[in-house]
Structures are given as C-alpha cells and as structure tokens.
Short mmCIF file of C-alpha atoms in Angstrom, two decimals:
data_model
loop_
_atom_site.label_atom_id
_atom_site.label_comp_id
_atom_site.label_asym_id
_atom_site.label_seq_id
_atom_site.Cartn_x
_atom_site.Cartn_y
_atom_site.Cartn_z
CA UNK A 4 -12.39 2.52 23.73
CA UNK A 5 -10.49 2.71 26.98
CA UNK A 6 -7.13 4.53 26.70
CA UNK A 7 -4.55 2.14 26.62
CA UNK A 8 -6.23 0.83 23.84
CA UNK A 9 -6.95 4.00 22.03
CA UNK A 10 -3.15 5.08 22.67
CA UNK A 11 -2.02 1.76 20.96
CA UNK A 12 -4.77 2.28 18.19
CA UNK A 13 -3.07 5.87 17.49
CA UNK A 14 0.17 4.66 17.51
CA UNK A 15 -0.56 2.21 14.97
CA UNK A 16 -1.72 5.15 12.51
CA UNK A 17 0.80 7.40 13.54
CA UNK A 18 3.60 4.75 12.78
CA UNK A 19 2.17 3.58 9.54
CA UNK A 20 2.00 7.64 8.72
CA UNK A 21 5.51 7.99 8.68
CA UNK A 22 6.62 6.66 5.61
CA UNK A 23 4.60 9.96 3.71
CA UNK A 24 6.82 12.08 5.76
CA UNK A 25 10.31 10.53 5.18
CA UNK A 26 11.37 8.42 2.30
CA UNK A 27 13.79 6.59 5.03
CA UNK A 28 10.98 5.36 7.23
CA UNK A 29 10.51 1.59 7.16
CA UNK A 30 6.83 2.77 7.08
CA UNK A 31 7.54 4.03 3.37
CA UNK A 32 6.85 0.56 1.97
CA UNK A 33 4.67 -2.63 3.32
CA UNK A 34 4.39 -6.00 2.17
CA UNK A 35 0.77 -6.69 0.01
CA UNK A 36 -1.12 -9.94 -0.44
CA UNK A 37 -3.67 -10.80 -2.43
CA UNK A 38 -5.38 -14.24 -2.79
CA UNK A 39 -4.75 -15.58 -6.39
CA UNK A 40 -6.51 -18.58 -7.73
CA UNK A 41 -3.66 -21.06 -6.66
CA UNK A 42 -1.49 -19.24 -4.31
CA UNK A 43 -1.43 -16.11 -2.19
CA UNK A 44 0.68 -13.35 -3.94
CA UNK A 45 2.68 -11.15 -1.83
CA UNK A 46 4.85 -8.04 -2.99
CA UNK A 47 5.72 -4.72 -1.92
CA UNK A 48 4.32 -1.73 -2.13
CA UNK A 49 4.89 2.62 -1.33
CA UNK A 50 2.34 4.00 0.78
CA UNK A 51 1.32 6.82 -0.70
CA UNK A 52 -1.24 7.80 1.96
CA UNK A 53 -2.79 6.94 5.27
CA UNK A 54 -5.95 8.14 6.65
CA UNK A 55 -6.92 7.29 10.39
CA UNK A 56 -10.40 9.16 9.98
CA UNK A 57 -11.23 7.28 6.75
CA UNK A 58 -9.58 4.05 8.18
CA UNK A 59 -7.66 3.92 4.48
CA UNK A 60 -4.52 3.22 3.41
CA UNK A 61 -3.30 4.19 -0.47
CA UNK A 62 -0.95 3.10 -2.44
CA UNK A 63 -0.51 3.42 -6.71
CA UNK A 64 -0.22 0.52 -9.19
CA UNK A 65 -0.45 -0.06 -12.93
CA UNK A 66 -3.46 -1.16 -14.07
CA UNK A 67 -2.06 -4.29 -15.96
CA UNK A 68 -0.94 -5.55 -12.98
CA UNK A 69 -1.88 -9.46 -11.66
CA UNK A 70 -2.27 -7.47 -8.22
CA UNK A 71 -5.22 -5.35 -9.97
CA UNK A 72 -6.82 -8.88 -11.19
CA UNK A 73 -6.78 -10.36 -8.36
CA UNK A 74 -8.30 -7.45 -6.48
CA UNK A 75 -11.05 -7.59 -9.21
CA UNK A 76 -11.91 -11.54 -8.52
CA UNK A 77 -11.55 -10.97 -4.49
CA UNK A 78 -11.08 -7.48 -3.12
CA UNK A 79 -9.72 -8.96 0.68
CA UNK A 80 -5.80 -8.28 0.95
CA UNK A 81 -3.27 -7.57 3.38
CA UNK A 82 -0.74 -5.31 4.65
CA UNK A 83 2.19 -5.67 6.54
CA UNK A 84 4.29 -3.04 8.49
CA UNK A 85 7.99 -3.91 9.80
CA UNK A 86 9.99 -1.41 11.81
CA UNK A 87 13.32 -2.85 13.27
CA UNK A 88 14.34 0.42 14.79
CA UNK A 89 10.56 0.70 16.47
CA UNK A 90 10.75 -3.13 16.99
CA UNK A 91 6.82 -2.87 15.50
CA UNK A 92 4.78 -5.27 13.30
CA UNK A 93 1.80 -4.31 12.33
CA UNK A 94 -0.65 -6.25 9.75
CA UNK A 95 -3.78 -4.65 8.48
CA UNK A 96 -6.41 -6.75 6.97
CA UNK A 97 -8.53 -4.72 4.20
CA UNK A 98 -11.05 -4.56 1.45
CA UNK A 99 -9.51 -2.49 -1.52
CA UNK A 100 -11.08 -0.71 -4.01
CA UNK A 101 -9.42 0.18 -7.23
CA UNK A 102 -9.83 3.67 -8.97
CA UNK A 103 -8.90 3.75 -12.33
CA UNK A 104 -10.08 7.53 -14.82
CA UNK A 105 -12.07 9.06 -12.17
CA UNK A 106 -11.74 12.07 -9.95
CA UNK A 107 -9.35 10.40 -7.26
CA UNK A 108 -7.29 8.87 -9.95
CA UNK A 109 -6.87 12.16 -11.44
CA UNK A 110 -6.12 14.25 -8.58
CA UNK A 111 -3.21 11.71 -7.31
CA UNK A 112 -1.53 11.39 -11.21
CA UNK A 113 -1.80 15.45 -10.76
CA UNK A 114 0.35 15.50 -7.75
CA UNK A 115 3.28 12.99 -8.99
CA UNK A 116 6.37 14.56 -10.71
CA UNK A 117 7.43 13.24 -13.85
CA UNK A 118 9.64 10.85 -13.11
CA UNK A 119 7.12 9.19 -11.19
CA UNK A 120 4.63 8.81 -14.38
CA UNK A 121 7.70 6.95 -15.99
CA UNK A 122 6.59 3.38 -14.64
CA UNK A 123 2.84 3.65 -16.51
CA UNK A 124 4.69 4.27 -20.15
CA UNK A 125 6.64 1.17 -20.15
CA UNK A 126 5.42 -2.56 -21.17
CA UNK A 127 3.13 -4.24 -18.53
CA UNK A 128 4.36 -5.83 -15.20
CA UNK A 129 5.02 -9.38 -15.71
CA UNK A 130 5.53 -9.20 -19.50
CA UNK A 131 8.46 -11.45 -21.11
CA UNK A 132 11.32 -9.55 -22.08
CA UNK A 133 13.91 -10.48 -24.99
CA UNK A 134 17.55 -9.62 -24.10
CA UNK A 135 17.68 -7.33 -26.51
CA UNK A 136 14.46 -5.47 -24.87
CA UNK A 137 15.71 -5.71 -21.71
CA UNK A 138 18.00 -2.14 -22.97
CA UNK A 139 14.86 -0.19 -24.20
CA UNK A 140 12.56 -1.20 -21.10
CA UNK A 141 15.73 0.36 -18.89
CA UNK A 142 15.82 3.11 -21.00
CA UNK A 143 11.89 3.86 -20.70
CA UNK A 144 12.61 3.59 -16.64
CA UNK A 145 15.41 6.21 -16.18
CA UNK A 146 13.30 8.97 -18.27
CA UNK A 147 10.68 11.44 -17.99
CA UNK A 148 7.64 10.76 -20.07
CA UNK A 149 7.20 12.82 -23.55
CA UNK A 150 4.17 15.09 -23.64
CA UNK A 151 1.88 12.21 -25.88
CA UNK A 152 2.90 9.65 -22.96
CA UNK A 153 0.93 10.81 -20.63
CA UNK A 154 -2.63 10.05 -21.83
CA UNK A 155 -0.66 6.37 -22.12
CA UNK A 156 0.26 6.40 -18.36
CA UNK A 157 -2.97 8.05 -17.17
CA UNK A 158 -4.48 4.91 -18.92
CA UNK A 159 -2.50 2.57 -17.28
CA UNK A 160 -2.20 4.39 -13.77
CA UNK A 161 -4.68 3.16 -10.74
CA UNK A 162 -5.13 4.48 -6.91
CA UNK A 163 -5.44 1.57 -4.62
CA UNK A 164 -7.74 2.26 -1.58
CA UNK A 165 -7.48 0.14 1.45
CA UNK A 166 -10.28 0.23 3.87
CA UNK A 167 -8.93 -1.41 6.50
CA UNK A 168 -11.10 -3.81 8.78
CA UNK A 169 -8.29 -5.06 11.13
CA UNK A 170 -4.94 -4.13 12.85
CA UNK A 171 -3.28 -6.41 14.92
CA UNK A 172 -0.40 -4.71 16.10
CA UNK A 173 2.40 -6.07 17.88
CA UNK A 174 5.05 -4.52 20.10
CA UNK A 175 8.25 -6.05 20.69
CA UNK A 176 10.07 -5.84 23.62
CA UNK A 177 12.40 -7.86 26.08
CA UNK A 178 10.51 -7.39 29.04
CA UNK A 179 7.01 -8.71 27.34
CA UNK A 180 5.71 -8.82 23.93
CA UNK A 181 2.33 -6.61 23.38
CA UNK A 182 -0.10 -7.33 20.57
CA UNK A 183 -3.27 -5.69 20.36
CA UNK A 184 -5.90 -6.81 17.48
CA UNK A 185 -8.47 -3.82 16.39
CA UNK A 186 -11.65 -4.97 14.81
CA UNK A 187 -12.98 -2.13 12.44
CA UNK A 188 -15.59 -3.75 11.05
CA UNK A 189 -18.48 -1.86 12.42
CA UNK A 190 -17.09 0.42 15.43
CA UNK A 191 -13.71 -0.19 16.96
CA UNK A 192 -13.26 -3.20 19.15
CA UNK A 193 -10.08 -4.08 20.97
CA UNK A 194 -8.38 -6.95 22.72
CA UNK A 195 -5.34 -7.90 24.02
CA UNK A 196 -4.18 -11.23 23.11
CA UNK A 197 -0.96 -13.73 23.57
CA UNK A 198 1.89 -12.45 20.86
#
C-alpha cells in the first residue's frame, strides 16, 4: 500500500484505539447496526478492544439481546466512529462472530470488575417492565453481583468479535474533505473517492 494510504489506514486504527485508553474519547462508544427482518437496528455500543493485526474490533453484550439474534440469522453489521474534536467519521463494515462459554468469553468476564458483571444479573434487554419493577430492575443496576450471580451473568454474558472487511474513513476539513475506503476482504486495497 503506498504511504499516504497506509498513514490514513493507521490512523483509522489508532483513532478507533482510543476509546480503550480514555473513557472520555468519543472513540469509547460507536454506533452498531444489524439487519433485522423488517428494519435495520442501530444502537450503541463500548469498544472494549481493537486489534489492527487481527483486523477486529470487540465489544460485550448480553446474550438475550435482539442484537445477538440478529447476528445469529445474518452475521454482516456495522460500525460507526464520530469524533467532533478530530472532525473524523469512520464506518467499518464487518462480519461478527459471537462467543458465548468458551475460552475468550471467559478470559474477558475475568478481566471486568464487579460492577461491570451487574448488567448480565438483571432481566433481559427489551423485556416489559411493570412500574412497580421498574424499582427492583434499578436496584439490580446500581449493585455488585452476590457470589451465586455470577454463574447467572457468565450465562448471559457474550464477546462480540468484529472482523472488519471495510473502513471508509473520512476526514473533515475546510480546505477539502478526505475519504479513503479500505477493502479488507482479501489483502488491503485502497482508494480515494469523492466525500
């Protein structure tokens, strides 16, 4: 790849990195899309890792999630990167592949504090609360999981692995927009095209 390709390439992953190193970064979180059976879903989501070598970008999710579904019934999704400050876009197409009580789902619900476990103990996403339940579910947010509630979390707890197959990355700016679209499909093609 010729270099001002490769140094827009780097930046990309070297933006997108940020968010594991500062909980500020507008990098922390990115939109997600998935394709449902009537229309695509979008939310957001916390990076949890990105990978330049593996091409892979992680983020956790509970297992009862539509998200999860949908990734089960068509594993193409989408990612997408706003930095105001950077005045940076970035979307990153993706196949993702969902790990659920194996070794990598393990090792990352080894690594998370407590608090963090908190979100796989309470009642699915989506799930119809009565007002009266509405207390209890707030109440099974603010603390940490007892000892028996962990098996429960584990069990509900996945590792979502992005391996991305596109970036198109655009740079703002007054004096000429940039975007640059990165095929990774088999080795890394590059091309500059009209923002």
């Amino acid at each position: 790849m010729q270099a001002f390709y490769q140094d827009y390439y780097d930046k990309a992953w070297q933006l997108m990195a940020l968010g594991q190193k500062s909980r500020k970064s507008c990098f922390r979180t990115a939109a997600f899309s998935t394709i449902s059976s009537d229309f695509p879903e979008l939310r957001t989501v916390v990076i949890r890792k990105t990978d330049q070598a593996s091409q892979t970008i992680v983020f956790h999710t509970d297992t009862r999630s539509q998200k999860v579904n949908e990734l089960k019934n068509n594993p193409n999704c989408c990612l997408l990167f706003y930095s105001k400050p950077h005045a940076v876009q970035i979307r990153v197409y993706a196949q993702a592949r969902i790990h659920t009580n194996n070794k990598t789902a393990e090792q990352r619900w080894k690594t998370m504090i407590p608090l963090s476990k908190r979100c796989y103990i309470a009642k699915a996403p989506g799930t119809v609360l009565a007002v009266d339940e509405s207390e209890h579910a707030k109440q099974l947010q603010t603390r940490e999981p007892l000892p028996h509630e962990h098996e429960q979390g584990y069990h509900n707890f996945a590792v979502v692995q992005c391996k991305v197959e596109k970036i198109d990355y655009l740079d703002l700016n007054f004096e000429g927009h940039t975007r640059i679209v990165f095929d990774l499909s088999s080795h890394i093609l590059a091309k500059k095209v009209a923002p």
